[in-house]
Short mmCIF file of C-alpha atoms in Angstrom, two decimals:
data_model
loop_
_atom_site.label_atom_id
_atom_site.label_comp_id
_atom_site.label_asym_id
_atom_site.label_seq_id
_atom_site.Cartn_x
_atom_site.Cartn_y
_atom_site.Cartn_z
CA UNK A 403 105.11 118.04 80.12
CA UNK A 404 103.99 118.14 83.78
CA UNK A 405 101.14 115.90 84.81
CA UNK A 406 99.32 115.52 88.10
CA UNK A 407 100.65 112.56 90.03
CA UNK A 408 99.52 110.99 93.29
CA UNK A 409 101.25 109.52 96.32
CA UNK A 410 99.55 107.79 99.25
CA UNK A 411 100.97 107.78 102.77
CA UNK A 412 99.97 106.84 106.29
CA UNK A 413 100.75 108.11 109.77
CA UNK A 414 100.41 106.42 113.15
CA UNK A 415 100.79 107.19 116.84
CA UNK A 416 102.32 104.73 119.28
CA UNK A 417 101.85 106.84 122.38
CA UNK A 418 98.15 107.65 122.70
CA UNK A 419 95.15 105.57 123.76
CA UNK A 420 93.09 104.66 121.86
CA UNK A 421 95.69 104.36 119.13
CA UNK A 422 95.14 106.47 116.02
CA UNK A 423 96.22 106.26 112.40
CA UNK A 424 95.52 108.03 109.14
CA UNK A 425 95.92 107.45 105.41
CA UNK A 426 96.35 110.52 103.24
CA UNK A 427 97.26 111.60 99.70
CA UNK A 428 99.78 113.95 98.09
CA UNK A 429 99.23 115.59 94.71
CA UNK A 430 101.98 116.99 92.46
CA UNK A 431 100.91 118.98 89.39
CA UNK A 432 104.50 119.69 88.36
CA UNK A 433 104.52 123.01 90.16
CA UNK A 434 102.79 122.60 93.50
CA UNK A 435 103.06 119.62 95.86
CA UNK A 436 100.07 119.39 98.19
CA UNK A 437 99.48 116.94 101.07
CA UNK A 438 95.84 116.06 101.73
CA UNK A 439 95.44 114.37 105.15
CA UNK A 440 92.54 112.28 106.41
CA UNK A 441 91.52 110.27 103.38
CA UNK A 442 90.83 107.55 105.96
CA UNK A 443 91.27 107.74 109.73
CA UNK A 444 91.47 104.94 112.26
CA UNK A 445 91.10 104.73 116.02
CA UNK A 446 90.88 101.79 118.37
CA UNK A 447 92.86 98.85 119.66
CA UNK A 448 96.54 98.43 118.73
CA UNK A 449 96.74 97.41 115.11
CA UNK A 450 93.36 98.80 114.12
CA UNK A 451 94.83 102.27 113.94
CA UNK A 452 97.92 101.34 111.96
CA UNK A 453 97.07 101.64 108.24
CA UNK A 454 99.11 100.38 105.32
CA UNK A 455 98.42 101.06 101.66
CA UNK A 456 99.21 100.10 98.08
CA UNK A 457 98.78 102.28 94.99
CA UNK A 458 97.79 100.71 91.67
CA UNK A 459 96.00 101.32 88.37
CA UNK A 460 93.02 99.21 87.36
CA UNK A 461 92.73 97.73 83.82
CA UNK A 462 91.06 100.96 82.63
CA UNK A 463 93.92 103.09 83.93
CA UNK A 464 92.00 104.48 86.91
CA UNK A 465 94.34 105.27 89.79
CA UNK A 466 93.38 103.52 93.01
CA UNK A 467 94.68 103.12 96.57
CA UNK A 468 94.10 99.97 98.62
CA UNK A 469 93.99 100.79 102.34
CA UNK A 470 94.02 98.17 105.10
CA UNK A 471 94.44 98.39 108.89
CA UNK A 472 97.11 96.38 110.68
CA UNK A 473 95.04 93.66 112.35
CA UNK A 474 95.84 90.39 110.60
CA UNK A 475 94.97 86.78 111.32
CA UNK A 476 91.51 86.77 109.76
CA UNK A 477 92.13 88.12 106.29
CA UNK A 478 92.52 91.74 105.29
CA UNK A 479 89.53 94.08 105.19
CA UNK A 480 90.56 96.34 102.33
CA UNK A 481 89.06 99.61 101.18
CA UNK A 482 89.67 100.70 97.58
CA UNK A 483 89.94 104.47 97.27
CA UNK A 484 89.96 106.77 94.24
CA UNK A 485 93.45 108.32 94.21
CA UNK A 486 92.15 111.50 92.56
CA UNK A 487 89.37 112.22 95.06
CA UNK A 488 90.05 109.99 98.06
CA UNK A 489 86.50 108.63 97.91
CA UNK A 490 85.85 104.95 98.58
CA UNK A 491 85.10 102.82 95.51
CA UNK A 492 82.30 100.37 96.29
CA UNK A 493 82.33 98.75 99.72
CA UNK A 494 85.17 97.28 101.83
CA UNK A 495 86.20 93.74 100.92
CA UNK A 496 87.67 91.00 103.07
CA UNK A 497 90.43 89.10 101.28
CA UNK A 498 90.38 85.91 103.32
CA UNK A 499 93.62 84.61 101.80
CA UNK A 500 95.57 87.81 102.52
CA UNK A 501 96.48 88.24 106.19
CA UNK A 502 99.16 90.87 105.60
CA UNK A 503 99.03 92.80 102.33
CA UNK A 504 102.54 93.78 101.18
CA UNK A 505 102.18 94.47 97.48
CA UNK A 506 99.48 94.79 94.82
CA UNK A 507 100.31 94.61 91.11
CA UNK A 508 98.21 94.56 87.93
CA UNK A 509 99.10 91.95 85.30
CA UNK A 510 96.71 91.66 82.37
CA UNK A 511 93.13 91.81 83.62
CA UNK A 512 93.82 90.83 87.22
CA UNK A 513 95.45 92.21 90.34
CA UNK A 514 97.92 90.13 92.33
CA UNK A 515 98.39 90.67 96.07
CA UNK A 516 101.33 89.33 98.05
CA UNK A 517 100.91 88.27 101.68
CA UNK A 518 104.03 88.94 103.76
CA UNK A 519 103.49 86.41 106.56
CA UNK A 520 102.18 83.56 104.42
CA UNK A 521 104.48 84.00 101.38
CA UNK A 522 101.36 83.74 99.28
CA UNK A 523 100.24 85.42 96.05
CA UNK A 524 96.48 85.93 95.69
CA UNK A 525 94.57 86.85 92.54
CA UNK A 526 92.02 89.68 92.81
CA UNK A 527 89.29 90.56 90.30
CA UNK A 528 89.61 94.37 89.81
CA UNK A 529 86.03 94.67 88.61
CA UNK A 530 84.56 93.45 91.89
CA UNK A 531 87.70 93.65 94.08
CA UNK A 532 87.06 90.14 95.32
CA UNK A 533 89.34 87.11 95.36
CA UNK A 534 89.06 84.77 92.39
CA UNK A 535 90.14 81.77 94.45
CA UNK A 536 93.47 81.47 92.59
CA UNK A 537 96.50 81.50 94.91
CA UNK A 538 100.13 80.42 95.04
CA UNK A 539 102.26 79.76 98.14
CA UNK A 540 106.05 79.63 97.82
CA UNK A 541 107.26 76.05 97.52
CA UNK A 542 109.26 74.75 100.49
CA UNK A 543 111.66 73.15 98.00
CA UNK A 544 113.05 76.61 97.18
CA UNK A 545 114.64 77.24 100.61
CA UNK A 546 116.37 75.32 103.45
CA UNK A 547 114.25 73.31 105.86
CA UNK A 548 113.56 74.88 109.23
CA UNK A 549 113.04 78.35 107.79
CA UNK A 550 109.97 80.45 107.06
CA UNK A 551 109.42 82.42 103.81
CA UNK A 552 108.03 85.95 103.71
CA UNK A 553 106.58 87.76 100.70
CA UNK A 554 108.59 90.94 100.14
CA UNK A 555 107.33 92.21 96.82
CA UNK A 556 105.93 91.80 93.32
CA UNK A 557 106.96 93.45 90.06
CA UNK A 558 105.41 93.35 86.59
CA UNK A 559 108.04 93.38 83.83
CA UNK A 560 106.54 93.39 80.35
CA UNK A 561 103.49 91.41 81.41
CA UNK A 562 105.40 88.83 83.45
CA UNK A 563 105.03 88.77 87.24
CA UNK A 564 108.07 88.26 89.48
CA UNK A 565 108.00 87.75 93.24
CA UNK A 566 110.70 88.28 95.87
CA UNK A 567 110.78 86.34 99.13
CA UNK A 568 113.03 86.62 102.18
CA UNK A 569 113.79 83.48 104.19
CA UNK A 570 114.37 83.51 107.96
CA UNK A 571 114.05 81.42 111.09
CA UNK A 572 110.95 81.90 113.24
CA UNK A 573 112.58 84.58 115.40
CA UNK A 574 113.95 86.59 112.44
CA UNK A 575 117.46 86.40 113.88
CA UNK A 576 119.04 84.22 111.16
CA UNK A 577 118.40 84.51 107.43
CA UNK A 578 118.98 82.19 104.47
CA UNK A 579 119.41 83.24 100.83
CA UNK A 580 116.46 85.13 99.37
CA UNK A 581 114.37 83.72 96.52
CA UNK A 582 113.20 85.30 93.26
CA UNK A 583 110.47 83.53 91.29
CA UNK A 584 109.03 84.09 87.82
CA UNK A 585 105.36 83.25 87.74
CA UNK A 586 103.34 81.62 84.99
CA UNK A 587 99.85 83.10 85.15
CA UNK A 588 96.61 82.12 83.49
CA UNK A 589 94.23 84.84 84.63
CA UNK A 590 91.25 83.47 86.51
CA UNK A 591 92.69 79.97 86.41
CA UNK A 592 96.17 79.44 87.87
CA UNK A 593 99.43 80.83 89.27
CA UNK A 594 102.46 78.54 89.09
CA UNK A 595 106.26 78.52 88.98
CA UNK A 596 107.97 76.31 86.38
CA UNK A 597 110.89 74.08 87.34
CA UNK A 598 113.62 76.55 86.33
CA UNK A 599 111.74 79.78 87.05
CA UNK A 600 113.24 80.52 90.45
CA UNK A 601 116.64 81.56 91.81
CA UNK A 602 117.64 81.15 95.45
CA UNK A 603 121.09 82.73 95.25
CA UNK A 604 120.16 86.27 96.28
CA UNK A 605 121.55 87.92 99.41
CA UNK A 606 119.98 87.45 102.80
CA UNK A 607 116.98 89.58 103.76
CA UNK A 608 116.29 90.94 100.25
CA UNK A 609 113.36 93.33 100.08
CA UNK A 610 113.31 95.70 97.08
CA UNK A 611 113.37 95.33 93.27
CA UNK A 612 113.69 97.57 90.22
CA UNK A 613 114.28 96.66 86.59
CA UNK A 614 116.50 98.48 84.10
CA UNK A 615 117.26 97.23 80.60
CA UNK A 616 117.50 93.44 80.65
CA UNK A 617 118.38 93.27 84.34
CA UNK A 618 116.39 93.08 87.53
CA UNK A 619 118.12 94.72 90.50
CA UNK A 620 117.50 93.45 94.04
CA UNK A 621 118.53 95.14 97.30
CA UNK A 622 119.27 93.07 100.38
CA UNK A 623 120.06 94.02 103.98
CA UNK A 624 122.49 91.10 104.23
CA UNK A 625 121.07 89.53 107.39
CA UNK A 626 119.06 90.57 110.41
CA UNK A 627 118.78 94.32 110.88
CA UNK A 628 120.38 95.44 114.14
CA UNK A 629 121.36 98.70 115.75
CA UNK A 630 125.01 99.72 115.75
CA UNK A 631 126.46 97.06 113.45
CA UNK A 632 125.65 97.25 109.72
CA UNK A 633 125.62 94.02 107.73
CA UNK A 634 128.81 93.98 105.65
CA UNK A 635 127.09 91.56 103.24
CA UNK A 636 124.37 94.05 102.37
CA UNK A 637 124.35 94.47 98.60
CA UNK A 638 122.64 95.55 95.43
CA UNK A 639 122.55 92.59 93.06
CA UNK A 640 121.29 92.00 89.53
CA UNK A 641 120.11 89.12 87.35
CA UNK A 642 119.07 88.81 83.70
CA UNK A 643 115.37 88.39 84.41
CA UNK A 644 114.58 86.99 80.96
CA UNK A 645 117.03 84.08 81.20
CA UNK A 646 115.45 80.87 79.94
CA UNK A 647 116.81 79.08 83.01
CA UNK A 648 116.41 81.52 85.87
CA UNK A 649 117.75 78.95 88.35
CA UNK A 650 121.23 78.97 86.80
CA UNK A 651 121.34 82.64 85.80
CA UNK A 652 124.18 84.55 87.45
CA UNK A 653 123.39 86.78 90.42
CA UNK A 654 125.97 89.59 90.34
CA UNK A 655 126.74 92.06 93.13
CA UNK A 656 127.11 95.54 91.66
CA UNK A 657 127.40 97.59 94.83
CA UNK A 658 127.55 97.05 98.57
CA UNK A 659 129.03 97.89 101.96
CA UNK A 660 132.41 99.62 101.76
CA UNK A 661 134.76 101.80 103.80
CA UNK A 662 133.49 104.80 101.84
CA UNK A 663 129.84 103.90 102.35
CA UNK A 664 129.63 101.78 105.54
CA UNK A 665 125.88 101.30 105.28
CA UNK A 666 123.24 98.84 104.16
CA UNK A 667 121.47 99.17 100.80
CA UNK A 668 118.00 100.58 101.53
CA UNK A 669 116.43 101.18 98.11
CA UNK A 670 117.08 101.36 94.35
CA UNK A 671 115.33 103.05 91.42
CA UNK A 672 116.19 104.15 87.88
CA UNK A 673 115.59 106.87 85.34
CA UNK A 674 117.04 105.25 82.24
CA UNK A 675 120.69 104.58 83.03
CA UNK A 676 120.68 106.98 85.98
CA UNK A 677 120.35 105.13 89.27
CA UNK A 678 119.30 106.36 92.69
CA UNK A 679 120.62 104.35 95.63
CA UNK A 680 119.56 104.85 99.24
CA UNK A 681 122.09 103.70 101.85
CA UNK A 682 121.72 103.71 105.61
CA UNK A 683 122.25 101.92 108.90
CA UNK A 684 120.93 102.33 112.42
CA UNK A 685 123.29 103.32 115.21
CA UNK A 686 123.08 101.69 118.65
CA UNK A 687 120.22 104.04 119.59
CA UNK A 688 118.28 103.17 116.40
CA UNK A 689 118.84 106.49 114.69
CA UNK A 690 119.30 106.05 110.94
CA UNK A 691 122.43 107.49 109.32
CA UNK A 692 123.24 107.38 105.62
CA UNK A 693 123.02 109.00 102.19
CA UNK A 694 120.87 109.14 99.07
CA UNK A 695 123.16 108.86 96.03
CA UNK A 696 122.91 109.37 92.29
CA UNK A 697 125.04 107.29 89.95
CA UNK A 698 124.86 105.35 86.67
CA UNK A 699 124.40 101.67 85.98
CA UNK A 700 128.20 101.38 86.09
CA UNK A 701 128.00 102.13 89.85
CA UNK A 702 131.52 103.57 89.74
CA UNK A 703 131.10 107.21 90.78
CA UNK A 704 128.47 108.83 92.98
CA UNK A 705 126.94 112.22 93.72
CA UNK A 706 125.21 112.87 97.03
CA UNK A 707 121.61 114.10 96.83
CA UNK A 708 120.85 113.96 100.55
CA UNK A 709 123.22 113.27 103.44
CA UNK A 710 121.87 112.30 106.83
CA UNK A 711 125.16 111.00 108.25
CA UNK A 712 124.37 112.91 111.44
CA UNK A 713 121.18 110.90 111.87
CA UNK A 714 117.47 111.43 111.30
CA UNK A 715 114.49 110.18 113.33
CA UNK A 716 111.89 107.68 112.17
CA UNK A 717 111.93 104.24 110.56
CA UNK A 718 110.31 104.54 107.12
CA UNK A 719 113.00 104.97 104.45
CA UNK A 720 112.42 104.72 100.69
CA UNK A 721 113.45 106.52 97.50
CA UNK A 722 111.97 106.37 94.01
CA UNK A 723 112.30 108.26 90.74
CA UNK A 724 108.76 109.25 89.68
CA UNK A 725 106.74 111.40 87.26
CA UNK A 726 107.46 115.10 86.69
CA UNK A 727 111.18 114.26 86.86
CA UNK A 728 110.97 114.01 90.65
CA UNK A 729 112.76 111.91 93.22
CA UNK A 730 110.37 110.93 96.00
CA UNK A 731 112.28 110.35 99.24
CA UNK A 732 110.77 109.17 102.53
CA UNK A 733 113.36 110.15 105.14
CA UNK A 734 112.30 108.69 108.46
CA UNK A 735 109.43 110.95 109.46
CA UNK A 736 109.61 113.32 106.48
CA UNK A 737 108.66 113.07 102.80
CA UNK A 738 110.94 115.02 100.44
CA UNK A 739 110.45 115.74 96.75
CA UNK A 740 113.50 116.60 94.64
CA UNK A 741 113.72 117.90 91.09
CA UNK A 742 115.95 115.27 89.45
CA UNK A 743 117.40 117.88 87.09
CA UNK A 744 118.60 120.00 90.03
CA UNK A 745 118.92 118.11 93.29
CA UNK A 746 120.57 120.77 95.43
CA UNK A 747 117.49 121.58 97.53
CA UNK A 748 114.18 119.69 97.85
CA UNK A 749 111.29 121.34 96.06
CA UNK A 750 109.07 120.24 98.95
CA UNK A 751 109.69 118.95 102.46
CA UNK A 752 106.58 117.51 104.11
CA UNK A 753 106.65 116.88 107.86
CA UNK A 754 104.37 115.51 110.58
CA UNK A 755 103.11 118.94 111.52
CA UNK A 756 99.74 120.65 111.27
CA UNK A 757 99.10 121.90 107.75
CA UNK A 758 101.58 119.47 106.23
CA UNK A 759 101.23 115.67 106.49
CA UNK A 760 98.69 115.95 109.30
CA UNK A 761 95.89 118.23 110.39
CA UNK A 762 96.56 120.67 113.21
CA UNK A 763 96.27 119.18 116.68
CA UNK A 764 96.33 115.50 115.70
CA UNK A 765 98.92 113.52 117.66
CA UNK A 766 100.41 111.32 114.94
CA UNK A 767 104.13 110.78 115.50
CA UNK A 768 105.34 108.28 112.89
CA UNK A 769 105.37 107.97 109.10
CA UNK A 770 104.12 104.41 108.72
CA UNK A 771 103.87 103.64 105.00
CA UNK A 772 104.02 105.25 101.56
CA UNK A 773 103.10 104.17 98.04
CA UNK A 774 103.57 106.09 94.81
CA UNK A 775 100.29 105.66 92.93
CA UNK A 776 101.31 107.24 89.63
CA UNK A 777 99.78 109.67 87.18
CA UNK A 778 97.25 109.38 84.39
CA UNK A 779 100.06 108.73 81.91
CA UNK A 780 102.37 106.29 83.67
CA UNK A 781 102.44 102.88 85.26
CA UNK A 782 102.50 102.99 89.10
CA UNK A 783 105.85 102.30 90.72
CA UNK A 784 106.38 100.66 94.09
CA UNK A 785 107.99 102.68 96.85
CA UNK A 786 108.95 100.01 99.30
CA UNK A 787 111.85 100.75 101.61
CA UNK A 788 113.01 98.15 104.10
CA UNK A 789 110.67 97.57 107.02
CA UNK A 790 111.77 95.06 109.63
CA UNK A 791 109.63 92.08 110.71
CA UNK A 792 109.02 93.95 113.97
CA UNK A 793 107.22 96.58 111.92
CA UNK A 794 105.65 94.33 109.29
CA UNK A 795 104.91 90.80 110.46
CA UNK A 796 101.60 89.97 112.06
CA UNK A 797 102.81 86.80 113.76
CA UNK A 798 102.12 86.62 117.51
CA UNK A 799 105.82 87.06 118.26
CA UNK A 800 106.17 90.11 116.02
CA UNK A 801 103.06 91.75 117.47
CA UNK A 802 104.48 91.30 120.97
CA UNK A 803 107.82 92.71 119.80
CA UNK A 804 106.02 95.67 118.24
CA UNK A 805 104.33 96.53 121.53
CA UNK A 806 107.72 96.52 123.27
CA UNK A 807 109.42 98.59 120.56
CA UNK A 808 106.80 101.39 120.73
CA UNK A 809 107.81 102.89 117.42
CA UNK A 810 111.51 101.99 117.43
CA UNK A 811 112.58 100.05 114.33
CA UNK A 812 113.96 97.06 116.28
CA UNK A 813 114.34 95.58 119.74
CA UNK A 814 117.60 95.79 121.65
CA UNK A 815 119.58 92.59 122.22
CA UNK A 816 118.33 92.44 125.82
CA UNK A 817 114.72 92.89 124.72
CA UNK A 818 115.12 90.11 122.17
CA UNK A 819 116.44 87.77 124.85
CA UNK A 820 113.55 88.55 127.17
CA UNK A 821 111.05 88.07 124.36
CA UNK A 822 112.52 84.64 123.56
CA UNK A 823 112.45 83.69 127.25
CA UNK A 824 108.75 84.58 127.50
CA UNK A 825 108.03 82.57 124.33
CA UNK A 826 109.89 79.54 125.74
CA UNK A 827 107.91 79.67 128.97
CA UNK A 828 104.51 79.93 127.29
#
């Protein structure tokens, strides 16, 4: 039976001064899909106008959206919004231990936020939306010396919290194996990882997770994202997440780069044993080309839902099976909704035009972030496509790279060299 579900999204403009950004909502009642812009608007210095968001349900099942501007360095100032009305809940809160919010998940009576730049998990009291003081930072014993961990995501499976971390050098040019951890949580007291509750055998630059049956599936880019040369080691991998010894559990590659699909794995989601796999790679001009596929957990035969082999503009790419038997697909600078029972044509295509994702006359040019909040009858699901460190990190180097990129997903090789030269001189 159809139910009203909610999606949050944000737009940004790289080419106006002062910079502007906006967080909005989308409702889907099973028949009509309606974008509602301007839940929260931003304007000001670079970063202040660049909102990111996370959808979640509180312990009472109320659907909420956490909205934060891209400023970083001093802790996130987060607004909690009612997903049904868009209204702010309480007052903004500063989460001093969260410089770069990149996931927010409810486990038991507490929320857990992951900080991308600090590889840190922070406990939040959902009654007051303040930090409890309980945190966990990824142990340096889980990855090779000389590298820096980054928090890519959290997932709640049956009341147990898992975290995914990518490992890279300081310039994000070389990656080590990614790390999955299984947390032991005592709400209001502690977050820890037991001796055998981690696995550091996942592919390089892993970023997305989805569970199906007894397995947790992880997508990895396979190395640094570049334009024109896909990573041949990009893969979709799985692990038995309930293994008593997670450290020795087998990590199995189920799908990856091939002559038929010469792309990187961009996202994964499931509806029972039906899987939806997003594949894509940037060409030398940083235009994404790829396909959205439907298959089964055997990953042996595929049907194409959406082909963009000719290229599509924008950098935000994610796909997720959601309520009302929909597939929610962020395709660069568009948001598409498909009926999973009949995927021939999208039931809605939302674009950055007046009367759709934005109000008339507003100069937003980029889809910046998206989070499926959920419905009154389901648990929220993450929609987290791959976003490069240039787009995500709030380190000084990444912020400088972001200003050079001006909305492109990455820097060119020459721009990277010049950036490193400037860093060496300073």
